[in-house]
Amino acid sequence: MLQLILTALQFALTVQAHGYMNSPAGLANKQTYGAVRGFNDDNPDKLEGPGNPKILCHGLPKSRVVPVSFGGNGASHSIGLTISAKHPGPCSAELIDSASGKIVEIGSGNNCVVQAGSSFDWTFTLKNMEQVTCSDCILRFVWSSTDLIPKEYYQSCSDIQLIKGGGGSTTPDQPKPPAPKPNPTSQKPKPPTQKPTAPPAPAPSTKSRKPKPTQQTKTVATTTVETKEPSVPQPQPQPPTTGATHTVADCKVANQFLCAEQCGKTIIQCTGVGAGVSLAPLDAGDAVCNNGWIDFKNNCVA
């Protein structure tokens, strides 16, 4: 009987074992929030649940590409996490070259998901940044459990444009060689230069001279007329959509995002003028549509 209870408890823990990365640059970065493979997918278990570690990113399609800045070795970096079952175990962050598949582990830790709250940042110290050569990269968060038998393996992926910044430890600068000292014996003294003597000024004449009549000059005022080319009106940026209900008929250009309902869960992705598709409703509890972007619910004004 005890074995049955333990088996049922183990199954319950496995079913509830969900967790994923929600932002490759921390919760505070609204530009990167939700830029994760499978974030708006119809099958959230692929994003949140355990999977085969040999299948990269659960086989999910490429996400929205966002720029993410990284410092050097020794600098800190944060990623946002949403965890519903906080199993202890090792965590790591990896940068994967999208073209070659080269994997570089840039951060690691233990029990990174055992924190207060359901959404939080995991901050780690960067390492091996000198081995990273990609600019179009995949940032993968990897986490495995140690309290379950068998162990479970979780991974979340974000497609990023890597921007390398300063900070952190770097290779120490090499001392500059001293400047060569001049050799006094190799330089010959230059002969002094003589300044040319100015000719003597002519002596003043003793004869009286009659003054010459002065000529009056007239100044004619001229006016310069500047010709200006007609100004060409510049296109004005479209104002962001405000708290209103939208349909695909409101689409103006392709890749425009509209809120089907301000502060709601459904986003419309435009494919052209008057045409578009409705994306899957946002599955995160605090994620809503705010003027065509994914935002925190407490930041949205209806």
CSV table of C-alpha atoms in Angstrom, one decimal, residues 154-300:
chain,number,residue,atom,x,y,z
A,154,TYR,CA,13.8,20.9,-19.0
A,155,GLN,CA,14.9,23.3,-21.7
A,156,SER,CA,13.7,26.7,-23.1
A,157,CYS,CA,15.1,28.5,-26.1
A,158,SER,CA,15.2,32.1,-27.3
A,159,ASP,CA,16.5,33.3,-30.7
A,160,ILE,CA,18.6,36.4,-30.1
A,161,GLN,CA,21.0,38.8,-31.8
A,162,LEU,CA,24.0,38.9,-29.5
A,163,ILE,CA,25.5,42.2,-28.6
A,164,LYS,CA,28.8,42.0,-26.8
A,165,GLY,CA,29.4,44.7,-24.3
A,166,GLY,CA,32.2,45.6,-21.8
A,167,GLY,CA,32.5,44.6,-18.2
A,168,GLY,CA,33.8,41.5,-16.4
A,169,SER,CA,37.2,40.2,-16.3
A,170,THR,CA,39.3,40.3,-19.4
A,171,THR,CA,42.8,39.4,-20.5
A,172,PRO,CA,45.2,41.8,-18.6
A,173,ASP,CA,46.8,44.4,-20.8
A,174,GLN,CA,50.4,43.9,-21.7
A,175,PRO,CA,52.9,46.6,-20.6
A,176,LYS,CA,53.9,48.9,-23.4
A,177,PRO,CA,57.6,48.9,-24.4
A,178,PRO,CA,59.5,52.0,-23.3
A,179,ALA,CA,60.0,54.7,-25.9
A,180,PRO,CA,63.5,54.7,-27.4
A,181,LYS,CA,65.8,57.4,-25.9
A,182,PRO,CA,67.6,59.7,-28.3
A,183,ASN,CA,71.3,59.0,-28.8
A,184,PRO,CA,73.3,62.3,-28.2
A,185,THR,CA,76.3,61.1,-30.2
A,186,SER,CA,74.3,60.4,-33.3
A,187,GLN,CA,72.9,63.8,-33.7
A,188,LYS,CA,75.1,66.6,-35.1
A,189,PRO,CA,74.5,70.1,-34.0
A,190,LYS,CA,72.9,72.3,-36.7
A,191,PRO,CA,74.7,75.6,-37.6
A,192,PRO,CA,72.8,78.6,-36.3
A,193,THR,CA,70.6,80.2,-38.9
A,194,GLN,CA,71.0,83.9,-39.6
A,195,LYS,CA,67.9,86.1,-39.9
A,196,PRO,CA,67.9,88.3,-43.1
A,197,THR,CA,68.6,91.9,-42.4
A,198,ALA,CA,65.8,94.3,-43.4
A,199,PRO,CA,66.8,97.1,-45.8
A,200,PRO,CA,67.0,100.6,-44.1
A,201,ALA,CA,63.9,102.7,-44.3
A,202,PRO,CA,64.1,105.6,-46.8
A,203,ALA,CA,64.7,109.0,-45.3
A,204,PRO,CA,61.8,111.4,-45.3
A,205,SER,CA,61.7,113.9,-48.1
A,206,THR,CA,62.1,117.5,-47.2
A,207,LYS,CA,60.1,118.8,-50.2
A,208,SER,CA,56.5,119.8,-49.5
A,209,ARG,CA,53.9,117.8,-51.2
A,210,LYS,CA,50.4,119.0,-52.2
A,211,PRO,CA,47.6,117.0,-50.9
A,212,LYS,CA,45.7,115.0,-53.5
A,213,PRO,CA,42.0,115.4,-53.7
A,214,THR,CA,40.3,112.4,-52.1
A,215,GLN,CA,37.8,110.5,-54.1
A,216,GLN,CA,34.5,109.7,-52.5
A,217,THR,CA,33.2,106.2,-53.0
A,218,LYS,CA,29.5,105.4,-53.0
A,219,THR,CA,28.4,102.2,-51.3
A,220,VAL,CA,25.6,100.4,-53.0
A,221,ALA,CA,23.6,98.2,-50.7
A,222,THR,CA,22.9,94.8,-52.2
A,223,THR,CA,20.4,92.3,-51.1
A,224,THR,CA,21.1,88.6,-51.3
A,225,VAL,CA,18.0,86.5,-51.9
A,226,GLU,CA,18.4,82.9,-50.8
A,227,THR,CA,16.4,80.3,-52.7
A,228,LYS,CA,15.2,77.4,-50.7
A,229,GLU,CA,14.2,74.1,-52.2
A,230,PRO,CA,10.7,73.1,-51.3
A,231,SER,CA,10.6,70.9,-48.3
A,232,VAL,CA,9.6,67.3,-48.8
A,233,PRO,CA,7.2,66.1,-46.2
A,234,GLN,CA,8.6,63.3,-44.2
A,235,PRO,CA,6.5,60.2,-43.3
A,236,GLN,CA,5.2,60.4,-39.8
A,237,PRO,CA,5.3,57.3,-37.6
A,238,GLN,CA,2.0,55.7,-37.0
A,239,PRO,CA,0.7,56.4,-33.4
A,240,PRO,CA,0.4,53.3,-31.3
A,241,THR,CA,-3.0,51.8,-31.0
A,242,THR,CA,-4.9,52.7,-27.9
A,243,GLY,CA,-7.3,50.8,-25.7
A,244,ALA,CA,-9.8,49.7,-28.3
A,245,THR,CA,-11.1,46.5,-29.8
A,246,HIS,CA,-9.5,45.7,-33.2
A,247,THR,CA,-10.2,43.2,-36.0
A,248,VAL,CA,-8.2,42.2,-39.1
A,249,ALA,CA,-10.0,45.0,-41.0
A,250,ASP,CA,-7.9,47.5,-38.9
A,251,CYS,CA,-4.7,46.1,-40.4
A,252,LYS,CA,-2.6,48.7,-42.3
A,253,VAL,CA,0.7,46.9,-43.0
A,254,ALA,CA,2.1,43.4,-42.7
A,255,ASN,CA,3.7,42.4,-39.4
A,256,GLN,CA,1.7,45.0,-37.5
A,257,PHE,CA,0.3,43.7,-34.2
A,258,LEU,CA,-3.1,44.7,-32.8
A,259,CYS,CA,-5.0,43.9,-29.6
A,260,ALA,CA,-8.2,42.1,-30.3
A,261,GLU,CA,-9.2,43.5,-26.9
A,262,GLN,CA,-7.0,46.0,-25.0
A,263,CYS,CA,-5.6,44.3,-21.9
A,264,GLY,CA,-6.9,41.0,-23.3
A,265,LYS,CA,-5.2,37.7,-24.2
A,266,THR,CA,-5.5,37.7,-28.0
A,267,ILE,CA,-3.1,39.4,-30.4
A,268,ILE,CA,-3.8,39.9,-34.2
A,269,GLN,CA,-0.8,39.7,-36.5
A,270,CYS,CA,-1.4,41.6,-39.7
A,271,THR,CA,-0.4,40.0,-43.0
A,272,GLY,CA,-1.4,42.9,-45.2
A,273,VAL,CA,-4.0,45.7,-45.6
A,274,GLY,CA,-7.2,44.5,-44.1
A,275,ALA,CA,-5.8,40.9,-43.6
A,276,GLY,CA,-4.3,39.1,-40.6
A,277,VAL,CA,-4.5,36.1,-38.3
A,278,SER,CA,-5.3,35.8,-34.6
A,279,LEU,CA,-2.5,34.4,-32.5
A,280,ALA,CA,-3.1,31.9,-29.7
A,281,PRO,CA,-4.2,33.5,-26.4
A,282,LEU,CA,-1.3,34.3,-24.0
A,283,ASP,CA,-0.9,31.5,-21.5
A,284,ALA,CA,1.0,33.3,-18.8
A,285,GLY,CA,-1.3,34.7,-16.1
A,286,ASP,CA,0.2,38.1,-15.9
A,287,ALA,CA,0.8,38.5,-19.7
A,288,VAL,CA,-1.7,40.6,-21.6
A,289,CYS,CA,-1.9,42.5,-25.0
A,290,ASN,CA,-1.1,46.2,-24.5
A,291,ASN,CA,-1.3,48.4,-27.7
A,292,GLY,CA,-0.1,45.5,-29.8
A,293,TRP,CA,2.7,44.2,-27.5
A,294,ILE,CA,3.0,41.6,-24.8
A,295,ASP,CA,3.1,43.4,-21.4
A,296,PHE,CA,2.5,42.9,-17.7
A,297,LYS,CA,-1.2,43.1,-16.7
A,298,ASN,CA,-0.5,45.8,-14.1
A,299,ASN,CA,1.0,48.0,-16.8
A,300,CYS,CA,-2.0,47.8,-19.2
